[in-house]
Every structure is written in C-alpha cells, then in structure tokens.
Coordinates of C-alpha atoms and ligand atoms in Angstrom, one line a residue:
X1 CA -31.8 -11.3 2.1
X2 CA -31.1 -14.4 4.0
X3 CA -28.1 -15.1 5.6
X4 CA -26.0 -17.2 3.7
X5 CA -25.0 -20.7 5.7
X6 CA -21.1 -20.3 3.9
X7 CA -18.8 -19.0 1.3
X8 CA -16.6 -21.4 0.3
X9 CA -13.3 -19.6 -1.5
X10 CA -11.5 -22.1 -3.6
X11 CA -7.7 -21.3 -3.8
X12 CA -5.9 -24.7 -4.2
X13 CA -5.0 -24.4 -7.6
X14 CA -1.5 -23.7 -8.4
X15 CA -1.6 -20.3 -11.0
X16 CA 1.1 -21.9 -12.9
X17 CA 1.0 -19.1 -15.8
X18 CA 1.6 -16.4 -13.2
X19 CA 5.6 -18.5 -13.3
X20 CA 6.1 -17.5 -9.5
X21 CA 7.2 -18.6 -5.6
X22 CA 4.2 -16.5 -4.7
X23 CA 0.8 -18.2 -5.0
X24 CA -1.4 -17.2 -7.3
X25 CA -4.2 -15.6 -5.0
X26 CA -1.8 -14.0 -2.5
X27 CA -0.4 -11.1 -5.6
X28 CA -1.2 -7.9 -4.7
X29 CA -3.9 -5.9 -6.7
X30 CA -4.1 -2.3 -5.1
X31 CA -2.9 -3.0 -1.5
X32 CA -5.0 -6.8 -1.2
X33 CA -4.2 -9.8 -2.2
X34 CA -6.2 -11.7 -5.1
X35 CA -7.9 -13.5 -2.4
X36 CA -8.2 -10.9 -0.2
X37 CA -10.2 -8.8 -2.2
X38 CA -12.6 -11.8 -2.2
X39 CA -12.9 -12.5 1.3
X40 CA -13.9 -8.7 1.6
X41 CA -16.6 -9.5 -1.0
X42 CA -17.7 -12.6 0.8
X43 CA -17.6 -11.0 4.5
X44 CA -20.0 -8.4 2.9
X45 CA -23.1 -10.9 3.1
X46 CA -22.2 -12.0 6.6
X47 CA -22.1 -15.6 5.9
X48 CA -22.2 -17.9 9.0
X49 CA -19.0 -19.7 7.8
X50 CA -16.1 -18.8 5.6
X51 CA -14.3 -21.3 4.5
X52 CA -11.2 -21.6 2.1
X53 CA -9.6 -24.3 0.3
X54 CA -6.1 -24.1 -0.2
X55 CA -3.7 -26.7 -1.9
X56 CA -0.6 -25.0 -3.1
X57 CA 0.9 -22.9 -1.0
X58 CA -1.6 -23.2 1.9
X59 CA 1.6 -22.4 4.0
X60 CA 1.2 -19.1 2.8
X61 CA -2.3 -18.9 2.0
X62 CA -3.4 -20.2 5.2
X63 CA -2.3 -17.7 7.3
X64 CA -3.4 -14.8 4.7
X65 CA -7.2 -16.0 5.0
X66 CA -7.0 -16.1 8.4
X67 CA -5.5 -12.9 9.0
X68 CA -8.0 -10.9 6.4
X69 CA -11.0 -12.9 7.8
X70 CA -10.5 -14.2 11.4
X71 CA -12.2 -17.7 11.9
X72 CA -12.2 -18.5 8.0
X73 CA -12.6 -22.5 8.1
X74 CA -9.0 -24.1 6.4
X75 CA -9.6 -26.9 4.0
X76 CA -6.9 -28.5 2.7
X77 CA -7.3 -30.2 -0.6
X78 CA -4.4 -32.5 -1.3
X79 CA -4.5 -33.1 -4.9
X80 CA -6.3 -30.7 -7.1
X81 CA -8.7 -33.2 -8.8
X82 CA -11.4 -30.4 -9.9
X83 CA -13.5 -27.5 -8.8
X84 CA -16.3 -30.1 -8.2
X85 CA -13.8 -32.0 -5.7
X86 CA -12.2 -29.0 -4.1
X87 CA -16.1 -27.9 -3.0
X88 CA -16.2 -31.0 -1.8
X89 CA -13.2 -31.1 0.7
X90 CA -14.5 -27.7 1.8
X91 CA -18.2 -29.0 2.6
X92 CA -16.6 -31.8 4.6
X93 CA -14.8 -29.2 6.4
X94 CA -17.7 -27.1 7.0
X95 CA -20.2 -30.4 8.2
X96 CA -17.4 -31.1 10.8
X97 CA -18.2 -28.0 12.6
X98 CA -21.6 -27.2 11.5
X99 CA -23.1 -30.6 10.6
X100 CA -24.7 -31.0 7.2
X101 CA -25.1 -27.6 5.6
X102 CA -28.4 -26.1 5.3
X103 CA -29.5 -22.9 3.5
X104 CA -27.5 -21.1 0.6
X105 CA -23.7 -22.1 0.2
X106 CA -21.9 -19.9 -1.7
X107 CA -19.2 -20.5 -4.1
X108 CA -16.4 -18.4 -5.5
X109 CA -12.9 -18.3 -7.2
X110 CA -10.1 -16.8 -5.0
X111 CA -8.6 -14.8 -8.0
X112 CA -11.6 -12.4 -9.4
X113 CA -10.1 -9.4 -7.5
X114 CA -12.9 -7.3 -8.9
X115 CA -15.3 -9.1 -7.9
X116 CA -17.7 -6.7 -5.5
X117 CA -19.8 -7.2 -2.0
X118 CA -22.7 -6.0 -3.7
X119 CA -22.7 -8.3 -6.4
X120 CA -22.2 -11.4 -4.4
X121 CA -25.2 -10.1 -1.9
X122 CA -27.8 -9.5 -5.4
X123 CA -26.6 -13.3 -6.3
X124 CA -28.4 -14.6 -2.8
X125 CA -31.1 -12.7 -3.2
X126 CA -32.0 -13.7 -6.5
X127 CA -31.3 -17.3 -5.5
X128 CA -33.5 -17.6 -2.1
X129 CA -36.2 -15.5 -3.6
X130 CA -36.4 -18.3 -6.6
X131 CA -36.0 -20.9 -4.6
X132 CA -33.5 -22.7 -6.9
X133 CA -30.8 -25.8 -6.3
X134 CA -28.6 -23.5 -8.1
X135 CA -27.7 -19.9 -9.3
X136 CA -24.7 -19.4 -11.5
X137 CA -23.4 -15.8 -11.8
X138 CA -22.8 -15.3 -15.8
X139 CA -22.0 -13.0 -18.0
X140 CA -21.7 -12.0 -21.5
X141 CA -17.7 -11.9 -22.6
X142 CA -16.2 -11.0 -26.0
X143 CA -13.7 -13.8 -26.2
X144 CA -15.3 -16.3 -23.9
X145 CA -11.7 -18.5 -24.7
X146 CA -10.8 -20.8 -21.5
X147 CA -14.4 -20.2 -19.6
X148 CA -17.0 -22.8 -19.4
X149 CA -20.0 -21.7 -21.7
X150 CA -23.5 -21.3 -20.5
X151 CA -26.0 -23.4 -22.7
X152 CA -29.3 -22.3 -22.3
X153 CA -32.5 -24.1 -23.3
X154 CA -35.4 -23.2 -25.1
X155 CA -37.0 -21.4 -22.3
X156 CA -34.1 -19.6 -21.9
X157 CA -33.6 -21.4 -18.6
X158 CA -29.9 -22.7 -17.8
X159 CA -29.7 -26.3 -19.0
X160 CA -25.9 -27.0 -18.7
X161 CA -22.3 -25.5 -18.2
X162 CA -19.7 -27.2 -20.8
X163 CA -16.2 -26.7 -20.4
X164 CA -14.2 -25.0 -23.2
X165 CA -12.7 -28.3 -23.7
X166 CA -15.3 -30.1 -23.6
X167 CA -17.2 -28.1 -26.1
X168 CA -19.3 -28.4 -29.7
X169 CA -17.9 -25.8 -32.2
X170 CA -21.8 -24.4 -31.6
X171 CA -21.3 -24.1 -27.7
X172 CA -17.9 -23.0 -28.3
X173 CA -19.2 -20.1 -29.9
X174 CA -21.8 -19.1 -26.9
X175 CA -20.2 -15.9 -25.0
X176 CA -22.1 -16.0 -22.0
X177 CA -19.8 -17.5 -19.7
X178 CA -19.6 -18.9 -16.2
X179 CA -18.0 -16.9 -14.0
X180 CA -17.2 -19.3 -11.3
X181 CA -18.9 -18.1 -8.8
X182 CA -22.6 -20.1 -7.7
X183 CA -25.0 -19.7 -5.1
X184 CA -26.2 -23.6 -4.3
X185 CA -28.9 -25.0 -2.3
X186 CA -26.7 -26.5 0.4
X187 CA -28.1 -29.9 1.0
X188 CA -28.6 -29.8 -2.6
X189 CA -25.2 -29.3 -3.4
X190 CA -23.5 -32.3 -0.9
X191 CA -25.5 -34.8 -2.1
X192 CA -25.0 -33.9 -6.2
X193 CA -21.2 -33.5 -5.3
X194 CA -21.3 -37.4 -4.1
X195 CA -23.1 -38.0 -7.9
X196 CA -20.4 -36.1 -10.1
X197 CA -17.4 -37.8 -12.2
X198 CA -14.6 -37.3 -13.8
X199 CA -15.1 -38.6 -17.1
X200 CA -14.6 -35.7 -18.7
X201 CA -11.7 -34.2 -21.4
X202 CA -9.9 -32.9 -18.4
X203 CA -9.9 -36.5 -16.0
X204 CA -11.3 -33.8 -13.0
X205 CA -14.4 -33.8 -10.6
X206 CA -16.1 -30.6 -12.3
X207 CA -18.0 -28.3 -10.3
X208 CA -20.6 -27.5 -13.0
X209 CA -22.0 -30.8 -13.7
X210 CA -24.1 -30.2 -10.9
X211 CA -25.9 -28.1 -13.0
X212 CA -27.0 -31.1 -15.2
X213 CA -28.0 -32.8 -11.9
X214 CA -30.1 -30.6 -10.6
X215 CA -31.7 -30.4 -14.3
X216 CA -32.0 -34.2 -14.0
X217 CA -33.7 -34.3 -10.6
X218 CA -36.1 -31.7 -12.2
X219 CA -34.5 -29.0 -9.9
X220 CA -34.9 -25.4 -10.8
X221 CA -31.3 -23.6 -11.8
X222 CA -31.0 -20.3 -12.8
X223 CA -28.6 -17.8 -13.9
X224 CA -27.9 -14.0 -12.6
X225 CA -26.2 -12.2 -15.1
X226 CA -24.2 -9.3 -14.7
X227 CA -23.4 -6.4 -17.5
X228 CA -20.3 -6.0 -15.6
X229 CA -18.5 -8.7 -16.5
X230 CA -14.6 -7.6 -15.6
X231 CA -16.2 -8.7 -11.7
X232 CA -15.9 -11.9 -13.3
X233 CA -12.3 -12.3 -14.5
X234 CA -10.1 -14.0 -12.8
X235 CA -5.9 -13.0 -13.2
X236 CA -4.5 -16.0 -14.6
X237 CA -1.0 -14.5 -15.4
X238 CA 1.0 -11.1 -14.6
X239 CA -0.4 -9.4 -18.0
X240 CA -4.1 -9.6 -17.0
X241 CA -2.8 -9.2 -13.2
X242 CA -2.1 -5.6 -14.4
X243 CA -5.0 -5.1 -16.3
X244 CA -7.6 -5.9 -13.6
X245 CA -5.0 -3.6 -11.6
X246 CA -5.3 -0.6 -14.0
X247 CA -9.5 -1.3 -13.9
X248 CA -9.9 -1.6 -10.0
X249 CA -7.5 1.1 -9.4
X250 CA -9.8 3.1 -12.2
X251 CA -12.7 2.0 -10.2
X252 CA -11.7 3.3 -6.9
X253 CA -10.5 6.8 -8.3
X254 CA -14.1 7.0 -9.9
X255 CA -15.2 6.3 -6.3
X256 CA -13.2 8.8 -4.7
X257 CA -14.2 11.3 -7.4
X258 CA -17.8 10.9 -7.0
X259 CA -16.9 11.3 -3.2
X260 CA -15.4 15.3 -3.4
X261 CA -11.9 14.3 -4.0
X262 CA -10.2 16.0 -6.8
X263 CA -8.2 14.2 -8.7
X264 CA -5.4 16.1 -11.2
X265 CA -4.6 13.0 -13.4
X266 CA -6.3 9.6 -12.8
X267 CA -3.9 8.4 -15.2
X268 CA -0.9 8.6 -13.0
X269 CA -2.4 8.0 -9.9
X270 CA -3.2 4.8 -8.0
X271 CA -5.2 4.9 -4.4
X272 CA -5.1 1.3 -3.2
X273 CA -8.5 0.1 -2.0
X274 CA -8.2 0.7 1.8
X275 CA -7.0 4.2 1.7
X276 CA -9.0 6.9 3.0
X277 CA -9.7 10.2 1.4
X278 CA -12.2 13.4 2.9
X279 CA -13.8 15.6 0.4
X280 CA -12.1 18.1 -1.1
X281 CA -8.6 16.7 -0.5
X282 CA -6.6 17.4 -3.9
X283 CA -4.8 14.4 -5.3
X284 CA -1.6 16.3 -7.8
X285 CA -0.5 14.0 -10.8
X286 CA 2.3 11.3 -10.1
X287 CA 0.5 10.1 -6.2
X288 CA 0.4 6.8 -5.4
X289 CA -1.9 6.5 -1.8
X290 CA -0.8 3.1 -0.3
X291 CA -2.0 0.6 2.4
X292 CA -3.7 2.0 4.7
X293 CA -3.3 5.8 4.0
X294 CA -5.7 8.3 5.2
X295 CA -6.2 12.0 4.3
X296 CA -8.3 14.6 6.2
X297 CA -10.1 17.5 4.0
X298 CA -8.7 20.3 2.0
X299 CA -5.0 18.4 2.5
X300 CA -3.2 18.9 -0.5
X301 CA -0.5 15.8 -2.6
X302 CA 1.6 15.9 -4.5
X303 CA 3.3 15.9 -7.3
X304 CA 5.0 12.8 -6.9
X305 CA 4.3 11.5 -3.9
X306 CA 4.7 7.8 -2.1
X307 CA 2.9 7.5 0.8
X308 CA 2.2 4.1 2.5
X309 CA 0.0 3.7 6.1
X310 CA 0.1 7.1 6.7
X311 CA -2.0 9.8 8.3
X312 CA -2.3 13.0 6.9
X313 CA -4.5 16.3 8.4
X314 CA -6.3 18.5 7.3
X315 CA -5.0 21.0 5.0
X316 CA -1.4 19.7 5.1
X317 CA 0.6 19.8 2.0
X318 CA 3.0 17.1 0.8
X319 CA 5.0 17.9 -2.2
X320 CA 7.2 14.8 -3.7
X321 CA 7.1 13.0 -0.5
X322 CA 8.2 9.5 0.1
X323 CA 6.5 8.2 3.2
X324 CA 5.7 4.9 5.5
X325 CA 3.9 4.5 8.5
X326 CA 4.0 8.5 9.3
X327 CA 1.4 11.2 10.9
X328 CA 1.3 14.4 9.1
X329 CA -0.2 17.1 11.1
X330 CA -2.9 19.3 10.0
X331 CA -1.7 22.6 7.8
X332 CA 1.6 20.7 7.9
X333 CA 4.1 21.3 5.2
X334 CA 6.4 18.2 4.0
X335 CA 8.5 18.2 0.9
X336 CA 9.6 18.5 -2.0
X337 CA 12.1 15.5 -1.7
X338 CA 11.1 14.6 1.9
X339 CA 11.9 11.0 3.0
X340 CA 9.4 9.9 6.5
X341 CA 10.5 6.5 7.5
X342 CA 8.6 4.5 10.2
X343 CA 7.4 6.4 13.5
X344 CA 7.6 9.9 11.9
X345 CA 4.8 12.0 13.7
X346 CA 4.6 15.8 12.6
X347 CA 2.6 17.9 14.8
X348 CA 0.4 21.0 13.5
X349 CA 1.6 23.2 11.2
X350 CA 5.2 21.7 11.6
X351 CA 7.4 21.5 8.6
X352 CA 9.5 18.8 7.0
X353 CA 11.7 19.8 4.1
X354 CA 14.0 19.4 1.6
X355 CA 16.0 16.7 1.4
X356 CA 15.0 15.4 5.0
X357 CA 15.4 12.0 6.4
X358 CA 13.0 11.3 9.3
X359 CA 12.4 7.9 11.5
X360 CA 11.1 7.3 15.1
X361 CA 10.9 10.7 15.0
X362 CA 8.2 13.4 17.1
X363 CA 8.0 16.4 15.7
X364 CA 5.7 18.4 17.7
X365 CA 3.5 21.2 16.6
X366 CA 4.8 24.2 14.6
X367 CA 8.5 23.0 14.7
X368 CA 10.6 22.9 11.7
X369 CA 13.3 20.8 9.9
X370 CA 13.2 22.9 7.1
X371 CA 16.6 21.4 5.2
X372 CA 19.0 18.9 4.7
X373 CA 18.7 17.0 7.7
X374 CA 18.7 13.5 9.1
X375 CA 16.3 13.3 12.3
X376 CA 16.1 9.9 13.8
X377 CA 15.5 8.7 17.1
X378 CA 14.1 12.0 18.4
X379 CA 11.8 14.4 20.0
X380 CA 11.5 18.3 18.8
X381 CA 9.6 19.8 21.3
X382 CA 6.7 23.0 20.2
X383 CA 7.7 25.8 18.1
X384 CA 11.5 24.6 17.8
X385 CA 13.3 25.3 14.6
X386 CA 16.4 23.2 13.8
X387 CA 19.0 24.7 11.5
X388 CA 20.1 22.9 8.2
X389 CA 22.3 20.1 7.8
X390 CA 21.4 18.8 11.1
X391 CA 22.5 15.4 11.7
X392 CA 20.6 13.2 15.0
X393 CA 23.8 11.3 15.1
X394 CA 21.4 8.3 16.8
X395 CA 23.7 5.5 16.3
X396 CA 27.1 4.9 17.9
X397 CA 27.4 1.4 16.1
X398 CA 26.2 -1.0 18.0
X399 CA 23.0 0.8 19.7
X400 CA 20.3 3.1 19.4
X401 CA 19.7 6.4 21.1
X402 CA 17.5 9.5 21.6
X403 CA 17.8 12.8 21.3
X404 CA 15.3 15.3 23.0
X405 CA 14.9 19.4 21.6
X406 CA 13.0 20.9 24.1
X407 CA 10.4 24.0 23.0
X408 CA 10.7 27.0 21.0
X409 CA 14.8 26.2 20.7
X410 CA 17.1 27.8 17.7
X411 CA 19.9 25.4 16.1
X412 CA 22.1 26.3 14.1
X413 CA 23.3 25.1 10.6
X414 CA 25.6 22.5 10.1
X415 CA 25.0 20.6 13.8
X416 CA 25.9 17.3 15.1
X417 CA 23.4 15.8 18.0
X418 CA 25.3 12.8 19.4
X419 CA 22.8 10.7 21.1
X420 CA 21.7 10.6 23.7
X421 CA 21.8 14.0 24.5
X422 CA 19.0 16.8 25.4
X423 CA 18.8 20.3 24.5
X424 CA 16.6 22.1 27.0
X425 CA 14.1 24.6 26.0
X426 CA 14.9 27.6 24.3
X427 CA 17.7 27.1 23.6
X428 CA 20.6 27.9 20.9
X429 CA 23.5 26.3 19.1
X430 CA 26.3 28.2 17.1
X431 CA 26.8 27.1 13.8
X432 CA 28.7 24.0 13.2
X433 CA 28.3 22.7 16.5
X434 CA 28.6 19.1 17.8
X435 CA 26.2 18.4 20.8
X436 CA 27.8 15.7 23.0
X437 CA 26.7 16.6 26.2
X438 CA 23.0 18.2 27.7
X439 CA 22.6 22.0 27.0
X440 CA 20.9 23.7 29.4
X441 CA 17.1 25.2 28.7
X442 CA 18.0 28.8 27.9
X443 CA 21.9 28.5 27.0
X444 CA 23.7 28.6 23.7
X445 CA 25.8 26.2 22.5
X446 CA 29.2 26.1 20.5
X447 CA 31.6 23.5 20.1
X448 CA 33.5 24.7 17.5
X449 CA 37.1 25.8 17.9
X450 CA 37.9 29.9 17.4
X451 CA 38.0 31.6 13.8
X452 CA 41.7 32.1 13.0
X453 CA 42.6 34.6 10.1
X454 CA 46.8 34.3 8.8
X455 CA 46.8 37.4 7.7
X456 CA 47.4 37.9 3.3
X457 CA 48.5 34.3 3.2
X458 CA 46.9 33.3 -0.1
X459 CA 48.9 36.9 -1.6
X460 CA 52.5 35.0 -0.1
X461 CA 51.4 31.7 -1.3
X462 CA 49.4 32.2 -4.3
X463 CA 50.8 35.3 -6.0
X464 CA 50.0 36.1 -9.8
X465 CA 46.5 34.0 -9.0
X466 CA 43.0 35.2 -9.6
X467 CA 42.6 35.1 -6.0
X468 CA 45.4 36.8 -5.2
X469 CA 44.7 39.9 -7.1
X470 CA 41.1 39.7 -6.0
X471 CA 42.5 40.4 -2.5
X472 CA 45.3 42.8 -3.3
X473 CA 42.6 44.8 -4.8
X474 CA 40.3 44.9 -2.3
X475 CA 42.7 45.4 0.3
X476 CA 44.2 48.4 -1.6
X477 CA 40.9 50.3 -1.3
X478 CA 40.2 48.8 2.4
X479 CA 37.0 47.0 1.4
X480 CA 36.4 43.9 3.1
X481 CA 39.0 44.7 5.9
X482 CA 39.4 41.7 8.0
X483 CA 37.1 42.2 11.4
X484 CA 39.7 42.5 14.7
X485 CA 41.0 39.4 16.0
X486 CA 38.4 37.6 18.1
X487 CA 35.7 38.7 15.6
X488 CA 32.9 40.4 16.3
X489 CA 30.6 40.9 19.3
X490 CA 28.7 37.7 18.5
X491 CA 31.2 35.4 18.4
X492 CA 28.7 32.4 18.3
X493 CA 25.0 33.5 17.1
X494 CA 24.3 31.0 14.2
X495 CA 25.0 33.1 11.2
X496 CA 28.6 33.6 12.8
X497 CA 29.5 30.7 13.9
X498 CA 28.6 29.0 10.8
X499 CA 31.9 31.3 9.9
X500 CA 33.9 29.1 12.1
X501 CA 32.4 26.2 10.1
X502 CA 35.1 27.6 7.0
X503 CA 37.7 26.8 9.2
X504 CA 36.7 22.9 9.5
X505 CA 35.9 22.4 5.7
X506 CA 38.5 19.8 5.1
X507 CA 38.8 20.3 1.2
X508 CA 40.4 23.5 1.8
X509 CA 44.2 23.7 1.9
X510 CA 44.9 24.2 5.7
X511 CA 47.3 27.2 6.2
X512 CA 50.8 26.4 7.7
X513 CA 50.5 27.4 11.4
X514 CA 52.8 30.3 11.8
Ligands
LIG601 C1 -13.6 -22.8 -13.9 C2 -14.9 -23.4 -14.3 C3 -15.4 -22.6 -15.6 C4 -15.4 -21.2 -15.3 C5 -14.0 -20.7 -14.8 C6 -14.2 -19.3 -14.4 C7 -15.1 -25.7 -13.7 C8 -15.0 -27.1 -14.1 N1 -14.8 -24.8 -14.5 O1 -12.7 -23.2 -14.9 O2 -16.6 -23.1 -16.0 O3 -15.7 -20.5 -16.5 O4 -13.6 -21.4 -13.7 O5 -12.9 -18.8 -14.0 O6 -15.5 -25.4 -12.5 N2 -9.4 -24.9 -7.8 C9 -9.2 -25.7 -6.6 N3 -9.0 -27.0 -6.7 C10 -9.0 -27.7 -7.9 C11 -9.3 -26.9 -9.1 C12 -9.5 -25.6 -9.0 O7 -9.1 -25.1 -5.5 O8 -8.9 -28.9 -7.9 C13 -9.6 -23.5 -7.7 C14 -8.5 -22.7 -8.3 O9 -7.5 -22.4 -7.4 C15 -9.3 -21.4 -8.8 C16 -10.7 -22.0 -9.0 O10 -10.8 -23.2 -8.3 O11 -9.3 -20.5 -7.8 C17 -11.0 -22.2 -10.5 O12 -10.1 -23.1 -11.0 P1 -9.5 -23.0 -12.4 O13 -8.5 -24.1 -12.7 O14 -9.1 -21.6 -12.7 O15 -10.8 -23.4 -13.3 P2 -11.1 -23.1 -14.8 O16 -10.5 -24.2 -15.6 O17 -10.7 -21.7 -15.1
LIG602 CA1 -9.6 -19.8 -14.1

C-alpha cells in the first residue's frame, strides 16, 4: 500500500442537533472522543500529514487533535461554507508546509467514531491500485435519509454524488450512500476544488461535485463499498451518540471475547477502547473497564465494578470496586464496596476491604486494610495488618501529611493516625488509640484513658428496667462477675483495649463520677 501524502479530518461544523457547549467531535464514545477515534483510524495508514479543520470550537478541538495525534496540521476554516471549501482551507494548509500535494489525500468526517484503521488502509489500496482521481467509500443503508446518494451509471461505474436535498424522487430512493469519507488523487483534488460552486439547494461549496469533475475531465472514479456500513455513520445527536456507543462498545467485547477473556454479561458491561485485558481474565456482570485500564491474566471483576486508568495483576480479585488511577497487585483482594482514589498502589496479595477509602496511598505486599477505613496520604509497609475503623487522620485543615506503617505491624480497631506520624515495624496499637506521636519499631501503643467500672450503677439508677433485672440476675448467680479493678493481665492487647473504647462512646449516658 502506498503511503498516503495526508488525511485531512474535517471537524468545523458546529453539531447543532447534539444542543451542547461541547463540540460535536470532542463527545466521548468509549473513552475517545468522536474525533479521536478517527485520528486513531487515520494514524493507522501512516499518512505523511494529518491535518484537521476545525471551525467551531477549535479552542477546544485544537488542542484535542494535537494531543491524540502530535504534529496534526490546524486549519482553521472561518465560515463553514461546505465540505468542498473546508477541504479546501485544509489543502492550503497542507501546500504551506509541504508544497502542492502529491499522491493520495485522504478525506474523512470527524464524527464516524466506528470508523476502523483497516477500513481506511483497504480504501488506499483499492484507490492506488486503480489509479483513479477519486474513490468514495459507500455503502448500502436502509434509510439513506440526510446522506448524499450514490448514482451509478450504466457500467455500474460512479457517475455522480447528489445531495439529499438536491435529489430526484428516483435518486432519492438509491440506498447506497456516501459515507463521507474519499480517497483523492491529490493534484487532482486542488485543482477540481478551484472548479466547484455553490449553486446548489444548500448555497455551499460541496465536496462531492468533484466527482462530476473528474467524470467530466474523463477521469476514472470509483467506489469501495463496505457491508459494514455502521463504520459509516456519523453521531449527529445524543440519541445516535448512544447507539454507535452501545455498537462500538459491542464491538470491542466481541474483540475481547475472541481474545480469551470471559465475559459474564456483555449486556451490562462496557470496556472502553484503550483498555487492556489478558486471556482468561473474567469480566462479572455490572463492570465498566475505563480509560486506560489494564488487567493481567486469570484476574477476576466484578460484580459491579468502576475502574478508571488502573492496573490490575494477575489473579487479583475486585468485587464492587470503585477505582481511579490505582495498581492492584497480583492475587490481590479489593472489595466489595471498596473506594481507590488517585495514587492507590496495592502490593501482592495485599487486601483492600469493605467499605475502605484509599488515596496517595502504598500498600505494600500482603498488607491488609481489611474494614472500614480511610487510608490517605500513607505508606503500609510488608505483611502489616491495620485494624478496622482506622482513620489516616492526613489533614489538619490547612495541609497535607504522611503517615508511615512500617512491616509486619498489628493495629488495632478503632485507631486514629494523626499525620505526620510513623509507626515503626512490628509494631502494636491498643484498641481505640490515637497515634499523635512516632511509635517505636517493636512497641505497643495505647492512648486511651483506663477502663473504669461504677460498680451496679445502672441497678441504683435504672431500677425496675430490663437492664436492671438483666444484671441483678446475673449477678445473683455470679456470672459475668466484673474482672478486678485494673482489668486483666492485658490491659492493652487490641481485643481489650477496644473495651476501653466503651468508655469513650459518647451516646452512652456517662455515669456521675462518684
Ligand atoms: C456530507 C456529504 C454527504 C454524505 C455525508 C456523510 C457533502 C456535500 N455531503 O453531508 O454526501 O453522505 O456527509 O455523513 O459533502 N464540515 C466542515 N466544514 C463545513 C461543512 C462541514 O468542516 O463547511 C465538516 C463537518 O464538521 C462534518 C463533515 O464536514 O465533520 C460533514 O459535514 P456535514 O454537515 O455533516 O455534511 P452532511 O450534510 O452530513
Ligand atoms: Ca453529517
């Protein structure tokens, strides 16, 4: 195949049945933009130059075709006086850098999201190996309403393209459309563009009267018709917008399917197009793999799982898992109800659990947040388990700050880390405690004041009440004596000091202090 000289992208138009700030070609469609789903296409057949024309919204657009394909040529069309004009500013924009264009110039719509690499690359071929002024990409639609119909001639050979408004009743009824996108005979196409006028039904410079041109000057045009015509349609407004959503994201399951990856329920699950997946990775109903996402073999999602630019390893399992621009060790275990903001990173067979909050966060290998905690700002060192309902207090209101959990340490339920503050390897925290300053490697930790018991209280103060006769009776028969003052012989180990933690619950009636 030779090398095309340029694709030219037109995206000036305005999408003004989409009703939004947003221009048309920059809405997603799984995890691109319109146009940047295009570009990919185009950058498939290596063309010299890309170059885009943007009109409304080029503030915005600009900057996306840059980004998705550095060195993408800008045109800017000022008025939008036809698809036959917009080629034109972008030729002018391609002959200032590269002189008068030789070769094959491509040309394609910014908003056929479906449109695919392969496609585009069979269209050059076809065109370079007939040696034609012109190849239009068709195809055969069953409401051809708003396209611009193909009109053969006798031969079969492509005589003319007629706009839908410009149309017989007898071409209207022709359902082999044009889908916008052309492969031209460069020099051919500048000089026919100079030719073209607007006197047509819609006062604009139309692209496809070049076809009639080339006919004229007894040049050869042709047509390459695809059977899969949804490449063709372009997303005019949000309902077709989710349709060629619902296909593409079909298409890329299908992919991924034919690729090893088991998939429970296509229906509720949407893999954007840049994500990822290794065979035999298991994909549970309700997923939605976003951005950039990539996951390693025999890993294991959902149900019901968000997950946005992030990294997961092999064998890991994610169970109802919200998650964004995270690393998910391999045989790791996150979820259910698991929220990984920004920066988490989960070592090896690590665990993040139920209702867990995570950001900027380093969990290293085999350590585990296994409930109801809030880890930010922090670093968990190997093989360290931190108790639940563990707040990283990280922020003091006006700044930032780390906490560090050296290796193989134990904390206890209930804790408080008030950043910044380091907990050395193996070490252990009581129940209930608040970490404020560094505890040494080795040492346990408690911060919470002594267990006090006033003796029958709730018999004085609450007599005749369930709970009162609950306690007569079991001190009547001795069960559930209270344990001598200064409790037992562990006064802090995390299941007892998580005692003490009674004591602070401030919805329980204090006791009058004797
Ligand atoms: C065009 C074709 C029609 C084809 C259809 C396929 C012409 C005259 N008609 O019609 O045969 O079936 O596409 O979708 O070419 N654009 C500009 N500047 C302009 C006008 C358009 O950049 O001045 C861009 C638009 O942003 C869009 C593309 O060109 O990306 C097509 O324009 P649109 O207005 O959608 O053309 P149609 O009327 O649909
Ligand atoms: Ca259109």
């Amino acid at each position: 195949m030779d090398r095309p000289t340029a694709v030219i992208v037109l995206a000036a138009g305005n999408g003004t049945r989409m009703k939004s700030k947003l221009s048309k070609v920059l809405h997603p469609v799984c995890g691109r933009s319109m146009i940047g789903h295009v570009l990919t296409a185009a950058l498939t057949v290596d063309p010299e130059y890309v170059v885009a024309v943007v009109g409304h919204g080029r503030d915005e657009v600009g900057p996306h075709v840059r980004q998705t394909a550095p060195g993408a040529l800008l045109a800017v069309q000022e008025s939008q006086d036809g698809t036959g004009h917009a080629v034109r500013v972008g030729l002018d924009a391609l002959s200032a850098v590269a002189g008068s264009p030789e070769g094959t110039v491509v040309v394609m719509a910014g908003d056929t999201p479906l449109m695919e690499g392969s496609t585009i690359a069979a269209l050059v071929a076809e065109h370079g190996s007939a040696g034609r002024a012109v190849t239009v990409l068709t195809g055969e639609v069953p409401d051809p309403h708003g396209y611009g119909r193909i009109i053969r001639d006798e031969h079969d050979g492509v005589a003319a393209i007629v706009e839908e408004k410009d149309a017989d009743p007898q071409q209207a009824a022709v359902r082999e459309i044009n889908s916008g996108v052309f492969a031209f005979d460069g020099a051919f196409l500048a000089d026919a563009l100079t030719r073209i006028t607007n006197d047509n039904a819609k006062g604009e410079y139309y692209l496809t009267d070049v076809v009639g041109l080339a006919r004229a000057g007894g040049r050869p045009v042709g047509a390459f018709r695809i059977d899969d015509v949804m490449q063709t349609e372009g997303a005019n407004d949000r309902a077709q917008l989710a349709g060629l959503g619902a296909e593409l994201n079909r298409r890329i399951l299908t992919r991924w399917m034919r690729e090893g990856v088991t998939i429970t329920d296509p229906a509720t699950t949407w893999v954007d197009a840049d994500v990822v997946l290794a065979p035999d990775v298991t994909l549970l109903p309700g997923v939605q793999l976003l951005g950039a996402t990539v996951v390693a073999e025999d890993a294991v999602i959902g149900p019901d799982c968000t997950l946005k630019d992030v990294e997961v390893g092999a064998g890991a399992r994610v169970v109802r898992t919200h998650g964004e621009l995270a690393v998910i060790g391999e045989r790791a275990n996150v979820g259910p109800f698991s929220y990984l903001r920004p920066g988490t990173y989960l070592g090896a067979d690590g665990k993040i659990g139920t209702f867990v909050e995570t950001k900027n966060a380093r969990i290293a290998d085999r350590a585990k947040v296994p409930h109801l905690s809030y880890v930010g700002d922090a670093e968990i060192g190997e093989g360290s388990n931190i108790g639940a309902g563990t707040i990283f207090a990280n922020y003091d209101g006006v700044a930032k700050h780390r906490t560090t959990v050296g290796r193989e340490a134990r904390t206890g339920s209930n804790n408080t880390f008030v950043a910044p503050v380091r907990i050395g390897d193996g070490a252990v925290t009581g129940g209930g405690t608040v970490v404020r300053r560094d505890v040494p490697p080795g040492a346990l930790a408690v911060s919470a004041g002594q267990q006090r018991h006033l003796e029958e209280w709730v018999l004085r103060k609450r007599p005749g009440s369930a709970a009162a006769e609950a306690a007569a009776a079991a001190l009547a028969t001795g069960d559930g004596e209270p344990a001598p003052a200064g409790g037992t012989s562990h006064p802090a180990a995390p299941e007892v000091a998580s005692e003490t933690h009674s004591e602070r619950q401030s919805g329980e009636p204090q006791p009058p202090i004797a």
